[in-house]
Amino acid sequence: MARLFGTDGVRGLANRDVTAELALDLAVGAAHVLALRGEFSKPRPRAIVGRDPRASGEFLSAAVAAGLASAGVDVIDVGVLPTPAVAFLTGTLGADLGVMISASHNPMQDNGIKFFDRNGYKLDDDVEDQIAAHMGENWERPVGARVGRISYDYEAVNAYVDAIVDTVTYSLEGLRVVVDCAHGAASHVGPLALERAGAEVIVIGNEPDGENINHEYGATAPRRMAAATVGHSAHVGVSFDGDADRCIASDEEGIIVDGDKIMGILALGAAEAGRLKDNVLVTTVMSNLGLRLAMEAHGVRTVNTAVGDRYVLEEMLRNGYNIGGEQSGHVLLTEFSTTGDGVLTALHLLSRLAEKRQKMSEVASVITQLPQVMINVPGVDKAAATTNSVVLEAVTAAEIALGDTGRVLLRPSGTEALVRVMVEAATQDEAESTARHLADVVKNNLALS
């Protein structure tokens, strides 16, 4: 039986896969696992509930609040806020758990539910499985004064904004910044934080209507932000996704600065200041080889994990590392946050720009990314991708031919019957030809009958 929880909470088509009934049952399960301690608690446990602007988030957050309150948990509804803000408030307000209703960068019709523990961290797999196991079971329902109460605090956002602005070392005064909010959860918070830090802000994608989240705006569609950066003669542009746990940037010429470059820039700044723990940057296997080469040239070691911010965070917490992330713009700064935070990332990126007194293109030029080509090969036995002798021999031969300035990664998809072939090389032509060759080898030797 498949797990209910995926790599980042429960996610799917809203009102079909992720229903009000499911949201209520999940909330009750979470209350029993994360909040209730035997007999009904006195005082009652508390939960923070937030959401992004999707239309379906309105009924799903209401269902979550109802489930928690029915289990005897007091609910503080903080309204539309970024995922990292909900994580922050869960920890700082002394709540027993936090709940975020969001499908992050997914299209509007999807939605999801993710939980945070009392410290603001995402849950381990075993805790998520405990929540799923409690769903639908018989339980003693509190009555009378023991039921939870629901209150609303739409001013809590200010504590979050103040906290992340206070982490910035250099004033952003004099910097003109284009901010693309993806019509999402950072539509108010993102510009507010950058303005409080001193930047002149030009905002796009900040008119959420419940239906336009991530549509042609945001971190998954950064070209509009890049064009606006050039059009407004801005020093830099930043773009968040729907729940603002990602940040993608643009330099003054409209060239995209992705998550690899952003975390590389931040890691080098921290290393210079003596703040990069063990001089290590944590990345995933999908990060560009050019990032690792640039870090090595500056005395910074990279440690790779599986794809997924939760695996990056696990590695960071296990060893005390303080900067890591993904190419997608999901950057983790564990000195200041328990989860990826797009607005926090933007603040620190711009602070580095202010410190260096250089153009964004100059600051980013320290990392030269190698051409990268990805080909998805469908209809194959993905489990055999790492064991088939013909495929393995072809990969080895390709890696020898590419040498130190290239690499090959064959990654079975976690959700589909396909294998992703990723090749990096010194030139685009070499990357493309090698990827096509390996894709053909995978297709010819692993095809499903």
PDB file of N, CA and C in Angstrom, residues 267-315:
ATOM      1  N   ALA A 267      27.369  30.669   0.219  1.00  0.00           N
ATOM      2  CA  ALA A 267      28.388  29.844   0.876  1.00  0.00           C
ATOM      3  C   ALA A 267      29.743  30.543   0.865  1.00  0.00           C
ATOM      4  N   LEU A 268      30.103  31.158  -0.241  1.00  0.00           N
ATOM      5  CA  LEU A 268      31.385  31.855  -0.318  1.00  0.00           C
ATOM      6  C   LEU A 268      31.407  33.054   0.620  1.00  0.00           C
ATOM      7  N   GLY A 269      30.284  33.768   0.714  1.00  0.00           N
ATOM      8  CA  GLY A 269      30.217  34.884   1.651  1.00  0.00           C
ATOM      9  C   GLY A 269      30.381  34.426   3.082  1.00  0.00           C
ATOM     10  N   ALA A 270      29.714  33.313   3.421  1.00  0.00           N
ATOM     11  CA  ALA A 270      29.823  32.787   4.778  1.00  0.00           C
ATOM     12  C   ALA A 270      31.231  32.277   5.062  1.00  0.00           C
ATOM     13  N   ALA A 271      31.864  31.668   4.054  1.00  0.00           N
ATOM     14  CA  ALA A 271      33.230  31.171   4.235  1.00  0.00           C
ATOM     15  C   ALA A 271      34.203  32.323   4.486  1.00  0.00           C
ATOM     16  N   GLU A 272      34.032  33.394   3.748  1.00  0.00           N
ATOM     17  CA  GLU A 272      34.889  34.568   3.935  1.00  0.00           C
ATOM     18  C   GLU A 272      34.746  35.136   5.346  1.00  0.00           C
ATOM     19  N   ALA A 273      33.519  35.079   5.867  1.00  0.00           N
ATOM     20  CA  ALA A 273      33.259  35.622   7.208  1.00  0.00           C
ATOM     21  C   ALA A 273      33.540  34.615   8.312  1.00  0.00           C
ATOM     22  N   GLY A 274      33.979  33.413   7.940  1.00  0.00           N
ATOM     23  CA  GLY A 274      34.249  32.378   8.935  1.00  0.00           C
ATOM     24  C   GLY A 274      33.001  31.762   9.528  1.00  0.00           C
ATOM     25  N   ARG A 275      31.873  31.842   8.811  1.00  0.00           N
ATOM     26  CA  ARG A 275      30.598  31.338   9.347  1.00  0.00           C
ATOM     27  C   ARG A 275      30.115  30.067   8.659  1.00  0.00           C
ATOM     28  N   LEU A 276      30.853  29.559   7.681  1.00  0.00           N
ATOM     29  CA  LEU A 276      30.409  28.357   6.973  1.00  0.00           C
ATOM     30  C   LEU A 276      30.933  27.138   7.718  1.00  0.00           C
ATOM     31  N   LYS A 277      30.016  26.413   8.348  1.00  0.00           N
ATOM     32  CA  LYS A 277      30.396  25.284   9.206  1.00  0.00           C
ATOM     33  C   LYS A 277      31.212  24.248   8.432  1.00  0.00           C
ATOM     34  N   ASP A 278      32.418  23.998   8.915  1.00  0.00           N
ATOM     35  CA  ASP A 278      33.335  23.024   8.325  1.00  0.00           C
ATOM     36  C   ASP A 278      33.640  23.308   6.854  1.00  0.00           C
ATOM     37  N   ASN A 279      33.357  24.540   6.409  1.00  0.00           N
ATOM     38  CA  ASN A 279      33.542  24.919   5.002  1.00  0.00           C
ATOM     39  C   ASN A 279      32.856  23.929   4.058  1.00  0.00           C
ATOM     40  N   VAL A 280      31.611  23.584   4.400  1.00  0.00           N
ATOM     41  CA  VAL A 280      30.834  22.616   3.619  1.00  0.00           C
ATOM     42  C   VAL A 280      29.543  23.245   3.117  1.00  0.00           C
ATOM     43  N   LEU A 281      29.236  23.009   1.855  1.00  0.00           N
ATOM     44  CA  LEU A 281      27.949  23.358   1.255  1.00  0.00           C
ATOM     45  C   LEU A 281      27.245  22.051   0.900  1.00  0.00           C
ATOM     46  N   VAL A 282      25.994  21.890   1.335  1.00  0.00           N
ATOM     47  CA  VAL A 282      25.237  20.663   1.066  1.00  0.00           C
ATOM     48  C   VAL A 282      24.355  20.876  -0.161  1.00  0.00           C
ATOM     49  N   THR A 283      24.490  20.013  -1.139  1.00  0.00           N
ATOM     50  CA  THR A 283      23.726  20.100  -2.387  1.00  0.00           C
ATOM     51  C   THR A 283      23.088  18.741  -2.673  1.00  0.00           C
ATOM     52  N   THR A 284      22.303  18.672  -3.738  1.00  0.00           N
ATOM     53  CA  THR A 284      21.779  17.382  -4.180  1.00  0.00           C
ATOM     54  C   THR A 284      22.566  16.904  -5.400  1.00  0.00           C
ATOM     55  N   VAL A 285      22.311  15.671  -5.788  1.00  0.00           N
ATOM     56  CA  VAL A 285      23.014  15.092  -6.938  1.00  0.00           C
ATOM     57  C   VAL A 285      22.678  15.823  -8.234  1.00  0.00           C
ATOM     58  N   MET A 286      21.625  16.636  -8.230  1.00  0.00           N
ATOM     59  CA  MET A 286      21.245  17.368  -9.438  1.00  0.00           C
ATOM     60  C   MET A 286      21.967  18.705  -9.572  1.00  0.00           C
ATOM     61  N   SER A 287      22.669  19.149  -8.542  1.00  0.00           N
ATOM     62  CA  SER A 287      23.392  20.410  -8.644  1.00  0.00           C
ATOM     63  C   SER A 287      24.471  20.319  -9.712  1.00  0.00           C
ATOM     64  N   ASN A 288      24.691  21.435 -10.401  1.00  0.00           N
ATOM     65  CA  ASN A 288      25.621  21.485 -11.522  1.00  0.00           C
ATOM     66  C   ASN A 288      27.055  21.237 -11.063  1.00  0.00           C
ATOM     67  N   LEU A 289      27.793  20.481 -11.856  1.00  0.00           N
ATOM     68  CA  LEU A 289      29.191  20.203 -11.544  1.00  0.00           C
ATOM     69  C   LEU A 289      30.000  21.490 -11.439  1.00  0.00           C
ATOM     70  N   GLY A 290      29.598  22.507 -12.196  1.00  0.00           N
ATOM     71  CA  GLY A 290      30.291  23.782 -12.133  1.00  0.00           C
ATOM     72  C   GLY A 290      30.261  24.391 -10.747  1.00  0.00           C
ATOM     73  N   LEU A 291      29.189  24.140  -9.989  1.00  0.00           N
ATOM     74  CA  LEU A 291      29.109  24.630  -8.617  1.00  0.00           C
ATOM     75  C   LEU A 291      30.183  23.967  -7.762  1.00  0.00           C
ATOM     76  N   ARG A 292      30.305  22.647  -7.873  1.00  0.00           N
ATOM     77  CA  ARG A 292      31.312  21.940  -7.075  1.00  0.00           C
ATOM     78  C   ARG A 292      32.717  22.400  -7.429  1.00  0.00           C
ATOM     79  N   LEU A 293      32.996  22.579  -8.719  1.00  0.00           N
ATOM     80  CA  LEU A 293      34.322  23.014  -9.136  1.00  0.00           C
ATOM     81  C   LEU A 293      34.636  24.414  -8.609  1.00  0.00           C
ATOM     82  N   ALA A 294      33.634  25.295  -8.647  1.00  0.00           N
ATOM     83  CA  ALA A 294      33.844  26.653  -8.135  1.00  0.00           C
ATOM     84  C   ALA A 294      34.076  26.645  -6.636  1.00  0.00           C
ATOM     85  N   MET A 295      33.325  25.809  -5.921  1.00  0.00           N
ATOM     86  CA  MET A 295      33.504  25.734  -4.477  1.00  0.00           C
ATOM     87  C   MET A 295      34.891  25.177  -4.138  1.00  0.00           C
ATOM     88  N   GLU A 296      35.315  24.144  -4.845  1.00  0.00           N
ATOM     89  CA  GLU A 296      36.634  23.564  -4.591  1.00  0.00           C
ATOM     90  C   GLU A 296      37.738  24.595  -4.803  1.00  0.00           C
ATOM     91  N   ALA A 297      37.570  25.430  -5.823  1.00  0.00           N
ATOM     92  CA  ALA A 297      38.573  26.445  -6.114  1.00  0.00           C
ATOM     93  C   ALA A 297      38.704  27.464  -4.993  1.00  0.00           C
ATOM     94  N   HIS A 298      37.667  27.579  -4.162  1.00  0.00           N
ATOM     95  CA  HIS A 298      37.677  28.533  -3.053  1.00  0.00           C
ATOM     96  C   HIS A 298      37.745  27.837  -1.689  1.00  0.00           C
ATOM     97  N   GLY A 299      38.107  26.567  -1.692  1.00  0.00           N
ATOM     98  CA  GLY A 299      38.307  25.868  -0.434  1.00  0.00           C
ATOM     99  C   GLY A 299      37.045  25.413   0.262  1.00  0.00           C
ATOM    100  N   VAL A 300      35.934  25.339  -0.485  1.00  0.00           N
ATOM    101  CA  VAL A 300      34.667  24.880   0.079  1.00  0.00           C
ATOM    102  C   VAL A 300      34.359  23.488  -0.461  1.00  0.00           C
ATOM    103  N   ARG A 301      34.036  22.570   0.419  1.00  0.00           N
ATOM    104  CA  ARG A 301      33.699  21.198   0.025  1.00  0.00           C
ATOM    105  C   ARG A 301      32.198  21.062  -0.140  1.00  0.00           C
ATOM    106  N   THR A 302      31.758  20.322  -1.157  1.00  0.00           N
ATOM    107  CA  THR A 302      30.337  20.057  -1.342  1.00  0.00           C
ATOM    108  C   THR A 302      30.018  18.629  -0.929  1.00  0.00           C
ATOM    109  N   VAL A 303      28.887  18.472  -0.264  1.00  0.00           N
ATOM    110  CA  VAL A 303      28.375  17.163   0.130  1.00  0.00           C
ATOM    111  C   VAL A 303      27.033  16.961  -0.565  1.00  0.00           C
ATOM    112  N   ASN A 304      26.893  15.865  -1.305  1.00  0.00           N
ATOM    113  CA  ASN A 304      25.678  15.609  -2.080  1.00  0.00           C
ATOM    114  C   ASN A 304      24.691  14.719  -1.332  1.00  0.00           C
ATOM    115  N   THR A 305      23.401  14.991  -1.537  1.00  0.00           N
ATOM    116  CA  THR A 305      22.329  14.142  -1.015  1.00  0.00           C
ATOM    117  C   THR A 305      21.400  13.757  -2.161  1.00  0.00           C
ATOM    118  N   ALA A 306      20.428  12.917  -1.866  1.00  0.00           N
ATOM    119  CA  ALA A 306      19.367  12.621  -2.827  1.00  0.00           C
ATOM    120  C   ALA A 306      18.553  13.892  -3.099  1.00  0.00           C
ATOM    121  N   VAL A 307      17.810  13.881  -4.186  1.00  0.00           N
ATOM    122  CA  VAL A 307      16.990  15.033  -4.550  1.00  0.00           C
ATOM    123  C   VAL A 307      15.858  15.207  -3.536  1.00  0.00           C
ATOM    124  N   GLY A 308      15.652  16.419  -3.070  1.00  0.00           N
ATOM    125  CA  GLY A 308      14.607  16.713  -2.095  1.00  0.00           C
ATOM    126  C   GLY A 308      15.172  17.527  -0.944  1.00  0.00           C
ATOM    127  N   ASP A 309      14.495  18.635  -0.618  1.00  0.00           N
ATOM    128  CA  ASP A 309      15.021  19.511   0.434  1.00  0.00           C
ATOM    129  C   ASP A 309      15.072  18.812   1.792  1.00  0.00           C
ATOM    130  N   ARG A 310      14.197  17.829   2.006  1.00  0.00           N
ATOM    131  CA  ARG A 310      14.200  17.148   3.297  1.00  0.00           C
ATOM    132  C   ARG A 310      15.489  16.349   3.492  1.00  0.00           C
ATOM    133  N   TYR A 311      16.050  15.814   2.388  1.00  0.00           N
ATOM    134  CA  TYR A 311      17.293  15.064   2.490  1.00  0.00           C
ATOM    135  C   TYR A 311      18.477  16.005   2.703  1.00  0.00           C
ATOM    136  N   VAL A 312      18.405  17.173   2.092  1.00  0.00           N
ATOM    137  CA  VAL A 312      19.427  18.195   2.337  1.00  0.00           C
ATOM    138  C   VAL A 312      19.407  18.602   3.809  1.00  0.00           C
ATOM    139  N   LEU A 313      18.206  18.859   4.325  1.00  0.00           N
ATOM    140  CA  LEU A 313      18.084  19.287   5.719  1.00  0.00           C
ATOM    141  C   LEU A 313      18.559  18.198   6.673  1.00  0.00           C
ATOM    142  N   GLU A 314      18.210  16.945   6.393  1.00  0.00           N
ATOM    143  CA  GLU A 314      18.657  15.841   7.259  1.00  0.00           C
ATOM    144  C   GLU A 314      20.178  15.811   7.359  1.00  0.00           C
ATOM    145  N   GLU A 315      20.849  15.973   6.226  1.00  0.00           N
ATOM    146  CA  GLU A 315      22.315  15.965   6.217  1.00  0.00           C
ATOM    147  C   GLU A 315      22.868  17.154   6.988  1.00  0.00           C
TER     148      GLU A 315
END
